[in-house]
Amino acid sequence: MNIHEYQAKDLFEKFGVPSPKGRMAESSDEALKIANEISGQIVIKAQVHAGGRGKGTFKNGFQGGVHLSEDSNEIFSIAEKMLSQTLVTHQTGEDGKVVNKVMVAEAVDISKEYYLAILMDRDSESPVIVASTEGGVNIEEVAESTPEKIIRESIHPLAGLQPYEIRKISNKLGFEGDIAKQFGKLLKSLFKLFISCDCSMVEINPLVTTPNGEVLALDAKFGFDDNALYRQKEIATMRDTSEEDPREVAASEYGLNYIGLEGNIACLVNGAGLAMATMDIIKHYGGEPANFLDVGGGATEEQVTNAFKIILGDSNVKGILVNIFGGIMDCDVIANGIVNACKQVNLSIPLVVRLEGNNVDQGKKTLSNSGVDLIAADDLSDAAEKAVKAINI
Amino acid sequence: MSILVKPETKVLIQGITGGFGGTHAKLSLDYGTKVVAGVTPGKGGQTFEAQVPIFDTVEDAMKETGATVSAIFVPPPFAGDAIMESVDAGIELIVAITEGIPVADMMRVRSMMDDTNCRLIGPNCPGVVTPGTGPESSGGCRIGIAPGYIHKKGSVGVVSRSGTLTYEAVWQTTQLGLGQSTCVGIGGDPINGTSHLDVLKLFNDDPETESIIMIGEIGGTAEEEAAEWAKDNCNKPIAAFIAGATAPPGRRMGHAGAIISGGKGTAHAKKTALKAAGIAVAETPSEMGSTLASIL
C-alpha cells in the first residue's frame, strides 16, 4: 500500500520526525491560507502517487506538478491550475492522474542532502537502517558505483534500536554537536514510527541539514505490510483507491488476488505459485498474459463468476485460460462455477479449461455436458498451447 | 526413512476447533496421521471428532499425549503467539499453515527461536507430507492442507515455496511411478522458518530420498543460496522450476515474499544460478517430473 506525501508528513508530525512546515489543501483558498501562514519561499506540490511530478504536464497545458514561489497570490493561482486537473508524468501513463489535493509547504534552504531509510530485511530477518552521505539521488546507483558510501545497520528484532547504534550511524554520516543530537532524536522517532505502524519500508530522500542548523525530512516514501493492516486502522484509511488500477480494487473487494498486465490471454488459477507459472507458460508458447489472478484455495462459485467479470472488464483480453489443480477443492464445484459464470457473462471469446485433481472426471463431464463452448485441455502445456492458438485464429 | 515426519509421528493441532483447522485435521486423521491432540485456549476437556482430546495449552497436550510436532491453523493475528507457545513448550517441529501473519510478528518469532532446537516450517505453506504405503498413499503423515491422494510412497524429495505447484510436482512424480519420500512446503512469506537450503541438506542425508525437485519463485535469494551449496555438497540429482519469469517488478505476486525489488530476485537470476550449479531447470511447470526423470 502507498500513501500520499501529505499523509507521510502527517505521520512524521505524529511521531516527532521534523519536516518543513506546511500541510495539504483541497482548494485554492486553502492553499492561499497555508501560504499566508508560511513566510518566505513556498513550495506547492500536486499529490499523486506517481513519481516525476516536477517534470510532468497537466492536460490543461500547465507545466510541472511542483512549483516554488514567494508570493502567496501566485500559490493561489498555481493551485487553481493544478486542482481537479489531470497530471501526466512518465510514471502515470498517458491517462495521467487527477490531482485532488496539493501540498503547500515551506521551501527550506539546504546545506547538505543525505539518505536515510529503514526497511524490513528478509535476509537478516530484522529491521535494517540504511544511510548515506549521498542524498537526493538514486540510492541504488550509489550502492552500485560507491558501495562504501552506504551505511547498513541491522537492528535486533527484540532489543530494538539502541543509543550506540544511533551514535554509530551519526558518526559515519559525519554529524557533530547539535546536528548529531537532532539526528539522533529524528532517527529514534523514525524507528518508533516504523515499528508502530508495521512499515515494510520508510525512506527519506533527501534528509537535509539547513543553514539554520536544522535536520529535516524533506521527502518520504512509505511501504506498509499488508498483512498487518488489520491492526493499523489509521494507516488503512490512508489508502487512496483512485490511485490504483480499478480492476485490482474490484478484485480485492471480492477477495481475489489480481494484477493487471499488458497481454491478451487472461488467466484464472488457484494458488499464487501456479498462477505465476501459468503466466510464464503462456509466454513460453508465444502468448502474452493479460493478468495474474489467484482465486485462492477455497474459491466459491460466486468468486469464479466475479473473477470472470473482472477478466472480461479488460478490453485487451482475447482469450481465457482457466487452470485449476483442485487438491482439496472439488473439481466439479469449480466446473459448475465456470459454467454458470460463462452463462452469466455471455462469454464470447475462446475459453480453455484445464482441470486436475479431486473429482476431476465428474468436473470434466459437467463442462462437456453444459453446452458452454469451451476447449478442454489435458495438462498445463496443452492448455497454454491451445489458448495461444485459439486467439491467433 | 523420510525427513522431518514419519508415519508414527505424533501431531497436535493448534486451532483444531476452527473451520479450516477442523477440516484438515479430519482429512489428516482419514489419511492415517497420528493426530493425538488439539489445542484451543478455553476449550480444554472437549474432544474433536469423538477421538482427539483438546487441551488449553500446548504444554498440557505434549505432556498428556507425547506429541512432538505442532500444526498451526490459528488465524493471523494470533498465529505468532501460537508459534511462540509451541517453541516455549519445547516441541521439536512446528508447521505453520496460516497465511497473512504480519512480518514484524514473524521477525520476533524467528528471533525468539534462535537459541532453541525447534524447527519451524512455513508460515503460509501447504505443510509436510510423508506418504504411506496404503491405498492412495494413506498410512503416512500428512500435516497441513495438501491433498493426500496425489502422493505415492517413493524416492523423490520435493521442496517448494508454492502450494499448488507442489501438487503439480507431486502428481507428476506419482504418475511417473517415482513417488515421494517427503514433500515440504516451506511457504511463500518473506520471513520463514526453513529454507530451500535447510531442506536440501535433510534430503541429502536421507537414504530414502534418491532425487530432489526444488520449486522456487521470484523474490529473495534463497534459491541461489541453495544452488551454491548443492553445487559441491549435494550428491543427489536435482530438478528445479522457478515461477515468475513474466511477473512485473515491484509487484507482490500473491505470496508476500514473491516480489522483485531493486532488480533483485528475478526468475532469470535464479535460473542462471541453478543451472550454474548443475541443477536441471524445467522450462515449464508441466515438465518438472519429466525433467527430473531425464537426469536419473
mmCIF file with all atom_site columns, C-alpha atoms in Angstrom, chain A residues 136-297:
data_model
loop_
_atom_site.group_PDB
_atom_site.id
_atom_site.type_symbol
_atom_site.label_atom_id
_atom_site.label_alt_id
_atom_site.label_comp_id
_atom_site.label_asym_id
_atom_site.label_entity_id
_atom_site.label_seq_id
_atom_site.pdbx_PDB_ins_code
_atom_site.Cartn_x
_atom_site.Cartn_y
_atom_site.Cartn_z
_atom_site.occupancy
_atom_site.B_iso_or_equiv
_atom_site.pdbx_formal_charge
_atom_site.auth_seq_id
_atom_site.auth_comp_id
_atom_site.auth_asym_id
_atom_site.auth_atom_id
_atom_site.pdbx_PDB_model_num
ATOM 1   C CA . GLY A 1 136 ? 18.807  13.388  -3.140  1.00 0.00 ? 136 GLY A CA 1
ATOM 2   C CA . VAL A 1 137 ? 19.961  10.956  -5.802  1.00 0.00 ? 137 VAL A CA 1
ATOM 3   C CA . ASN A 1 138 ? 19.076  7.398   -6.823  1.00 0.00 ? 138 ASN A CA 1
ATOM 4   C CA . ILE A 1 139 ? 20.391  5.320   -3.918  1.00 0.00 ? 139 ILE A CA 1
ATOM 5   C CA . GLU A 1 140 ? 20.589  2.132   -5.979  1.00 0.00 ? 140 GLU A CA 1
ATOM 6   C CA . GLU A 1 141 ? 23.082  3.868   -8.255  1.00 0.00 ? 141 GLU A CA 1
ATOM 7   C CA . VAL A 1 142 ? 25.100  4.970   -5.225  1.00 0.00 ? 142 VAL A CA 1
ATOM 8   C CA . ALA A 1 143 ? 25.116  1.378   -3.934  1.00 0.00 ? 143 ALA A CA 1
ATOM 9   C CA . GLU A 1 144 ? 26.266  0.193   -7.337  1.00 0.00 ? 144 GLU A CA 1
ATOM 10  C CA . SER A 1 145 ? 29.050  2.702   -8.010  1.00 0.00 ? 145 SER A CA 1
ATOM 11  C CA . THR A 1 146 ? 30.256  3.583   -4.495  1.00 0.00 ? 146 THR A CA 1
ATOM 12  C CA . PRO A 1 147 ? 29.118  0.805   -2.133  1.00 0.00 ? 147 PRO A CA 1
ATOM 13  C CA . GLU A 1 148 ? 31.447  2.142   0.590   1.00 0.00 ? 148 GLU A CA 1
ATOM 14  C CA . LYS A 1 149 ? 29.158  5.178   0.890   1.00 0.00 ? 149 LYS A CA 1
ATOM 15  C CA . ILE A 1 150 ? 26.226  3.017   2.022   1.00 0.00 ? 150 ILE A CA 1
ATOM 16  C CA . ILE A 1 151 ? 25.896  2.534   5.782   1.00 0.00 ? 151 ILE A CA 1
ATOM 17  C CA . ARG A 1 152 ? 23.872  -0.516  6.864   1.00 0.00 ? 152 ARG A CA 1
ATOM 18  C CA . GLU A 1 153 ? 22.969  -1.323  10.454  1.00 0.00 ? 153 GLU A CA 1
ATOM 19  C CA . SER A 1 154 ? 20.865  -4.369  11.403  1.00 0.00 ? 154 SER A CA 1
ATOM 20  C CA . ILE A 1 155 ? 18.674  -3.796  14.434  1.00 0.00 ? 155 ILE A CA 1
ATOM 21  C CA . HIS A 1 156 ? 17.947  -6.701  16.770  1.00 0.00 ? 156 HIS A CA 1
ATOM 22  C CA . PRO A 1 157 ? 14.226  -7.512  16.443  1.00 0.00 ? 157 PRO A CA 1
ATOM 23  C CA . LEU A 1 158 ? 13.701  -7.973  20.170  1.00 0.00 ? 158 LEU A CA 1
ATOM 24  C CA . ALA A 1 159 ? 16.172  -5.410  21.588  1.00 0.00 ? 159 ALA A CA 1
ATOM 25  C CA . GLY A 1 160 ? 15.193  -2.633  19.181  1.00 0.00 ? 160 GLY A CA 1
ATOM 26  C CA . LEU A 1 161 ? 17.250  0.415   18.252  1.00 0.00 ? 161 LEU A CA 1
ATOM 27  C CA . GLN A 1 162 ? 19.982  1.154   20.837  1.00 0.00 ? 162 GLN A CA 1
ATOM 28  C CA . PRO A 1 163 ? 21.649  4.536   21.512  1.00 0.00 ? 163 PRO A CA 1
ATOM 29  C CA . TYR A 1 164 ? 25.087  3.207   20.456  1.00 0.00 ? 164 TYR A CA 1
ATOM 30  C CA . GLU A 1 165 ? 23.637  2.257   17.067  1.00 0.00 ? 165 GLU A CA 1
ATOM 31  C CA . ILE A 1 166 ? 22.332  5.794   16.619  1.00 0.00 ? 166 ILE A CA 1
ATOM 32  C CA . ARG A 1 167 ? 25.778  7.193   17.551  1.00 0.00 ? 167 ARG A CA 1
ATOM 33  C CA . LYS A 1 168 ? 27.458  4.802   15.131  1.00 0.00 ? 168 LYS A CA 1
ATOM 34  C CA . ILE A 1 169 ? 25.305  5.894   12.189  1.00 0.00 ? 169 ILE A CA 1
ATOM 35  C CA . SER A 1 170 ? 25.512  9.568   13.163  1.00 0.00 ? 170 SER A CA 1
ATOM 36  C CA . ASN A 1 171 ? 29.325  9.392   13.294  1.00 0.00 ? 171 ASN A CA 1
ATOM 37  C CA . LYS A 1 172 ? 29.551  7.706   9.934   1.00 0.00 ? 172 LYS A CA 1
ATOM 38  C CA . LEU A 1 173 ? 27.383  10.450  8.432   1.00 0.00 ? 173 LEU A CA 1
ATOM 39  C CA . GLY A 1 174 ? 29.802  12.995  9.893   1.00 0.00 ? 174 GLY A CA 1
ATOM 40  C CA . PHE A 1 175 ? 27.317  14.697  12.222  1.00 0.00 ? 175 PHE A CA 1
ATOM 41  C CA . GLU A 1 176 ? 28.606  16.595  15.242  1.00 0.00 ? 176 GLU A CA 1
ATOM 42  C CA . GLY A 1 177 ? 27.308  18.623  18.147  1.00 0.00 ? 177 GLY A CA 1
ATOM 43  C CA . ASP A 1 178 ? 23.734  19.821  17.980  1.00 0.00 ? 178 ASP A CA 1
ATOM 44  C CA . ILE A 1 179 ? 23.174  18.379  14.486  1.00 0.00 ? 179 ILE A CA 1
ATOM 45  C CA . ALA A 1 180 ? 24.154  14.928  15.832  1.00 0.00 ? 180 ALA A CA 1
ATOM 46  C CA . LYS A 1 181 ? 21.742  15.400  18.725  1.00 0.00 ? 181 LYS A CA 1
ATOM 47  C CA . GLN A 1 182 ? 18.906  16.389  16.373  1.00 0.00 ? 182 GLN A CA 1
ATOM 48  C CA . PHE A 1 183 ? 19.673  13.498  14.023  1.00 0.00 ? 183 PHE A CA 1
ATOM 49  C CA . GLY A 1 184 ? 19.636  11.058  16.949  1.00 0.00 ? 184 GLY A CA 1
ATOM 50  C CA . LYS A 1 185 ? 16.221  12.266  18.013  1.00 0.00 ? 185 LYS A CA 1
ATOM 51  C CA . LEU A 1 186 ? 14.933  12.076  14.444  1.00 0.00 ? 186 LEU A CA 1
ATOM 52  C CA . LEU A 1 187 ? 16.205  8.520   13.912  1.00 0.00 ? 187 LEU A CA 1
ATOM 53  C CA . LYS A 1 188 ? 14.758  7.354   17.222  1.00 0.00 ? 188 LYS A CA 1
ATOM 54  C CA . SER A 1 189 ? 11.356  8.808   16.292  1.00 0.00 ? 189 SER A CA 1
ATOM 55  C CA . LEU A 1 190 ? 11.547  7.355   12.798  1.00 0.00 ? 190 LEU A CA 1
ATOM 56  C CA . PHE A 1 191 ? 12.322  3.882   14.155  1.00 0.00 ? 191 PHE A CA 1
ATOM 57  C CA . LYS A 1 192 ? 9.396   4.143   16.559  1.00 0.00 ? 192 LYS A CA 1
ATOM 58  C CA . LEU A 1 193 ? 7.139   5.124   13.638  1.00 0.00 ? 193 LEU A CA 1
ATOM 59  C CA . PHE A 1 194 ? 8.484   2.212   11.552  1.00 0.00 ? 194 PHE A CA 1
ATOM 60  C CA . ILE A 1 195 ? 7.686   -0.371  14.244  1.00 0.00 ? 195 ILE A CA 1
ATOM 61  C CA . SER A 1 196 ? 4.423   1.171   15.491  1.00 0.00 ? 196 SER A CA 1
ATOM 62  C CA . CYS A 1 197 ? 2.904   1.400   12.000  1.00 0.00 ? 197 CYS A CA 1
ATOM 63  C CA . ASP A 1 198 ? 4.069   -2.020  10.707  1.00 0.00 ? 198 ASP A CA 1
ATOM 64  C CA . CYS A 1 199 ? 6.050   -0.403  7.898   1.00 0.00 ? 199 CYS A CA 1
ATOM 65  C CA . SER A 1 200 ? 7.876   -2.562  5.396   1.00 0.00 ? 200 SER A CA 1
ATOM 66  C CA . MET A 1 201 ? 9.899   0.482   4.367   1.00 0.00 ? 201 MET A CA 1
ATOM 67  C CA . VAL A 1 202 ? 10.287  4.154   5.145   1.00 0.00 ? 202 VAL A CA 1
ATOM 68  C CA . GLU A 1 203 ? 12.697  6.121   3.027   1.00 0.00 ? 203 GLU A CA 1
ATOM 69  C CA . ILE A 1 204 ? 13.715  9.762   3.485   1.00 0.00 ? 204 ILE A CA 1
ATOM 70  C CA . ASN A 1 205 ? 15.443  11.053  0.395   1.00 0.00 ? 205 ASN A CA 1
ATOM 71  C CA . PRO A 1 206 ? 16.669  13.635  0.957   1.00 0.00 ? 206 PRO A CA 1
ATOM 72  C CA . LEU A 1 207 ? 17.207  14.142  4.630   1.00 0.00 ? 207 LEU A CA 1
ATOM 73  C CA . VAL A 1 208 ? 18.722  17.631  4.827   1.00 0.00 ? 208 VAL A CA 1
ATOM 74  C CA . THR A 1 209 ? 20.679  19.902  7.086   1.00 0.00 ? 209 THR A CA 1
ATOM 75  C CA . THR A 1 210 ? 19.864  23.601  6.762   1.00 0.00 ? 210 THR A CA 1
ATOM 76  C CA . PRO A 1 211 ? 21.925  26.780  7.206   1.00 0.00 ? 211 PRO A CA 1
ATOM 77  C CA . ASN A 1 212 ? 19.817  27.411  10.351  1.00 0.00 ? 212 ASN A CA 1
ATOM 78  C CA . GLY A 1 213 ? 21.225  24.236  11.860  1.00 0.00 ? 213 GLY A CA 1
ATOM 79  C CA . GLU A 1 214 ? 18.140  22.085  11.477  1.00 0.00 ? 214 GLU A CA 1
ATOM 80  C CA . VAL A 1 215 ? 17.833  18.434  10.376  1.00 0.00 ? 215 VAL A CA 1
ATOM 81  C CA . LEU A 1 216 ? 14.670  17.881  8.302   1.00 0.00 ? 216 LEU A CA 1
ATOM 82  C CA . ALA A 1 217 ? 12.980  15.102  6.359   1.00 0.00 ? 217 ALA A CA 1
ATOM 83  C CA . LEU A 1 218 ? 12.268  16.700  3.003   1.00 0.00 ? 218 LEU A CA 1
ATOM 84  C CA . ASP A 1 219 ? 10.543  13.853  1.175   1.00 0.00 ? 219 ASP A CA 1
ATOM 85  C CA . ALA A 1 220 ? 9.351   10.439  2.273   1.00 0.00 ? 220 ALA A CA 1
ATOM 86  C CA . LYS A 1 221 ? 8.262   7.171   0.769   1.00 0.00 ? 221 LYS A CA 1
ATOM 87  C CA . PHE A 1 222 ? 6.419   4.581   2.821   1.00 0.00 ? 222 PHE A CA 1
ATOM 88  C CA . GLY A 1 223 ? 5.596   0.917   2.345   1.00 0.00 ? 223 GLY A CA 1
ATOM 89  C CA . PHE A 1 224 ? 3.306   -0.960  4.731   1.00 0.00 ? 224 PHE A CA 1
ATOM 90  C CA . ASP A 1 225 ? 2.921   -4.650  5.486   1.00 0.00 ? 225 ASP A CA 1
ATOM 91  C CA . ASP A 1 226 ? -0.478  -5.548  4.016   1.00 0.00 ? 226 ASP A CA 1
ATOM 92  C CA . ASN A 1 227 ? -0.728  -8.474  6.455   1.00 0.00 ? 227 ASN A CA 1
ATOM 93  C CA . ALA A 1 228 ? -0.715  -6.035  9.370   1.00 0.00 ? 228 ALA A CA 1
ATOM 94  C CA . LEU A 1 229 ? -3.366  -3.615  8.095   1.00 0.00 ? 229 LEU A CA 1
ATOM 95  C CA . TYR A 1 230 ? -5.986  -5.301  10.309  1.00 0.00 ? 230 TYR A CA 1
ATOM 96  C CA . ARG A 1 231 ? -4.237  -3.692  13.321  1.00 0.00 ? 231 ARG A CA 1
ATOM 97  C CA . GLN A 1 232 ? -3.312  -0.443  11.532  1.00 0.00 ? 232 GLN A CA 1
ATOM 98  C CA . LYS A 1 233 ? -6.764  1.083   11.158  1.00 0.00 ? 233 LYS A CA 1
ATOM 99  C CA . GLU A 1 234 ? -5.444  4.631   10.738  1.00 0.00 ? 234 GLU A CA 1
ATOM 100 C CA . ILE A 1 235 ? -2.978  3.581   8.039   1.00 0.00 ? 235 ILE A CA 1
ATOM 101 C CA . ALA A 1 236 ? -5.654  1.529   6.270   1.00 0.00 ? 236 ALA A CA 1
ATOM 102 C CA . THR A 1 237 ? -7.845  4.642   5.951   1.00 0.00 ? 237 THR A CA 1
ATOM 103 C CA . MET A 1 238 ? -4.992  6.383   4.104   1.00 0.00 ? 238 MET A CA 1
ATOM 104 C CA . ARG A 1 239 ? -5.467  4.055   1.144   1.00 0.00 ? 239 ARG A CA 1
ATOM 105 C CA . ASP A 1 240 ? -6.480  6.073   -1.930  1.00 0.00 ? 240 ASP A CA 1
ATOM 106 C CA . THR A 1 241 ? -8.189  3.636   -4.286  1.00 0.00 ? 241 THR A CA 1
ATOM 107 C CA . SER A 1 242 ? -8.417  6.319   -7.013  1.00 0.00 ? 242 SER A CA 1
ATOM 108 C CA . GLU A 1 243 ? -4.637  5.888   -7.345  1.00 0.00 ? 243 GLU A CA 1
ATOM 109 C CA . GLU A 1 244 ? -4.944  2.147   -8.039  1.00 0.00 ? 244 GLU A CA 1
ATOM 110 C CA . ASP A 1 245 ? -5.959  0.034   -11.024 1.00 0.00 ? 245 ASP A CA 1
ATOM 111 C CA . PRO A 1 246 ? -9.795  -0.124  -10.733 1.00 0.00 ? 246 PRO A CA 1
ATOM 112 C CA . ARG A 1 247 ? -9.736  -3.815  -11.695 1.00 0.00 ? 247 ARG A CA 1
ATOM 113 C CA . GLU A 1 248 ? -7.371  -4.534  -8.803  1.00 0.00 ? 248 GLU A CA 1
ATOM 114 C CA . VAL A 1 249 ? -9.578  -2.577  -6.415  1.00 0.00 ? 249 VAL A CA 1
ATOM 115 C CA . ALA A 1 250 ? -12.672 -4.537  -7.545  1.00 0.00 ? 250 ALA A CA 1
ATOM 116 C CA . ALA A 1 251 ? -10.807 -7.841  -7.273  1.00 0.00 ? 251 ALA A CA 1
ATOM 117 C CA . SER A 1 252 ? -9.627  -7.122  -3.737  1.00 0.00 ? 252 SER A CA 1
ATOM 118 C CA . GLU A 1 253 ? -13.253 -6.437  -2.722  1.00 0.00 ? 253 GLU A CA 1
ATOM 119 C CA . TYR A 1 254 ? -14.138 -9.966  -3.850  1.00 0.00 ? 254 TYR A CA 1
ATOM 120 C CA . GLY A 1 255 ? -11.163 -11.462 -2.008  1.00 0.00 ? 255 GLY A CA 1
ATOM 121 C CA . LEU A 1 256 ? -9.347  -12.183 -5.270  1.00 0.00 ? 256 LEU A CA 1
ATOM 122 C CA . ASN A 1 257 ? -5.700  -11.525 -5.913  1.00 0.00 ? 257 ASN A CA 1
ATOM 123 C CA . TYR A 1 258 ? -5.477  -9.787  -9.303  1.00 0.00 ? 258 TYR A CA 1
ATOM 124 C CA . ILE A 1 259 ? -2.711  -7.851  -11.038 1.00 0.00 ? 259 ILE A CA 1
ATOM 125 C CA . GLY A 1 260 ? -3.399  -6.374  -14.471 1.00 0.00 ? 260 GLY A CA 1
ATOM 126 C CA . LEU A 1 261 ? -0.749  -6.809  -17.191 1.00 0.00 ? 261 LEU A CA 1
ATOM 127 C CA . GLU A 1 262 ? -0.403  -5.788  -20.810 1.00 0.00 ? 262 GLU A CA 1
ATOM 128 C CA . GLY A 1 263 ? -1.117  -9.037  -22.698 1.00 0.00 ? 263 GLY A CA 1
ATOM 129 C CA . ASN A 1 264 ? -4.285  -10.537 -24.183 1.00 0.00 ? 264 ASN A CA 1
ATOM 130 C CA . ILE A 1 265 ? -4.627  -14.021 -22.648 1.00 0.00 ? 265 ILE A CA 1
ATOM 131 C CA . ALA A 1 266 ? -6.340  -13.779 -19.299 1.00 0.00 ? 266 ALA A CA 1
ATOM 132 C CA . CYS A 1 267 ? -5.756  -16.475 -16.715 1.00 0.00 ? 267 CYS A CA 1
ATOM 133 C CA . LEU A 1 268 ? -7.710  -17.700 -13.737 1.00 0.00 ? 268 LEU A CA 1
ATOM 134 C CA . VAL A 1 269 ? -5.762  -20.001 -11.437 1.00 0.00 ? 269 VAL A CA 1
ATOM 135 C CA . ASN A 1 270 ? -5.839  -21.351 -7.878  1.00 0.00 ? 270 ASN A CA 1
ATOM 136 C CA . GLY A 1 271 ? -2.659  -20.693 -5.944  1.00 0.00 ? 271 GLY A CA 1
ATOM 137 C CA . ALA A 1 272 ? -0.153  -17.863 -6.323  1.00 0.00 ? 272 ALA A CA 1
ATOM 138 C CA . GLY A 1 273 ? 2.782   -20.007 -7.483  1.00 0.00 ? 273 GLY A CA 1
ATOM 139 C CA . LEU A 1 274 ? 0.675   -21.826 -10.051 1.00 0.00 ? 274 LEU A CA 1
ATOM 140 C CA . ALA A 1 275 ? -0.815  -18.507 -11.195 1.00 0.00 ? 275 ALA A CA 1
ATOM 141 C CA . MET A 1 276 ? 2.684   -17.124 -11.859 1.00 0.00 ? 276 MET A CA 1
ATOM 142 C CA . ALA A 1 277 ? 3.689   -20.357 -13.576 1.00 0.00 ? 277 ALA A CA 1
ATOM 143 C CA . THR A 1 278 ? 0.576   -20.148 -15.773 1.00 0.00 ? 278 THR A CA 1
ATOM 144 C CA . MET A 1 279 ? 1.554   -16.656 -16.916 1.00 0.00 ? 279 MET A CA 1
ATOM 145 C CA . ASP A 1 280 ? 5.046   -17.946 -17.642 1.00 0.00 ? 280 ASP A CA 1
ATOM 146 C CA . ILE A 1 281 ? 3.828   -20.880 -19.715 1.00 0.00 ? 281 ILE A CA 1
ATOM 147 C CA . ILE A 1 282 ? 1.558   -18.636 -21.813 1.00 0.00 ? 282 ILE A CA 1
ATOM 148 C CA . LYS A 1 283 ? 4.640   -16.587 -22.645 1.00 0.00 ? 283 LYS A CA 1
ATOM 149 C CA . HIS A 1 284 ? 6.640   -19.786 -23.263 1.00 0.00 ? 284 HIS A CA 1
ATOM 150 C CA . TYR A 1 285 ? 4.199   -20.778 -26.006 1.00 0.00 ? 285 TYR A CA 1
ATOM 151 C CA . GLY A 1 286 ? 4.355   -17.363 -27.639 1.00 0.00 ? 286 GLY A CA 1
ATOM 152 C CA . GLY A 1 287 ? 1.403   -15.617 -25.983 1.00 0.00 ? 287 GLY A CA 1
ATOM 153 C CA . GLU A 1 288 ? 1.212   -12.659 -23.599 1.00 0.00 ? 288 GLU A CA 1
ATOM 154 C CA . PRO A 1 289 ? -0.561  -12.956 -20.226 1.00 0.00 ? 289 PRO A CA 1
ATOM 155 C CA . ALA A 1 290 ? -3.196  -10.280 -19.534 1.00 0.00 ? 290 ALA A CA 1
ATOM 156 C CA . ASN A 1 291 ? -3.138  -10.701 -15.778 1.00 0.00 ? 291 ASN A CA 1
ATOM 157 C CA . PHE A 1 292 ? -2.155  -12.531 -12.637 1.00 0.00 ? 292 PHE A CA 1
ATOM 158 C CA . LEU A 1 293 ? -5.228  -13.937 -10.894 1.00 0.00 ? 293 LEU A CA 1
ATOM 159 C CA . ASP A 1 294 ? -5.212  -16.248 -7.880  1.00 0.00 ? 294 ASP A CA 1
ATOM 160 C CA . VAL A 1 295 ? -8.701  -17.282 -6.782  1.00 0.00 ? 295 VAL A CA 1
ATOM 161 C CA . GLY A 1 296 ? -7.276  -18.938 -3.667  1.00 0.00 ? 296 GLY A CA 1
ATOM 162 C CA . GLY A 1 297 ? -7.602  -22.396 -2.238  1.00 0.00 ? 297 GLY A CA 1
#
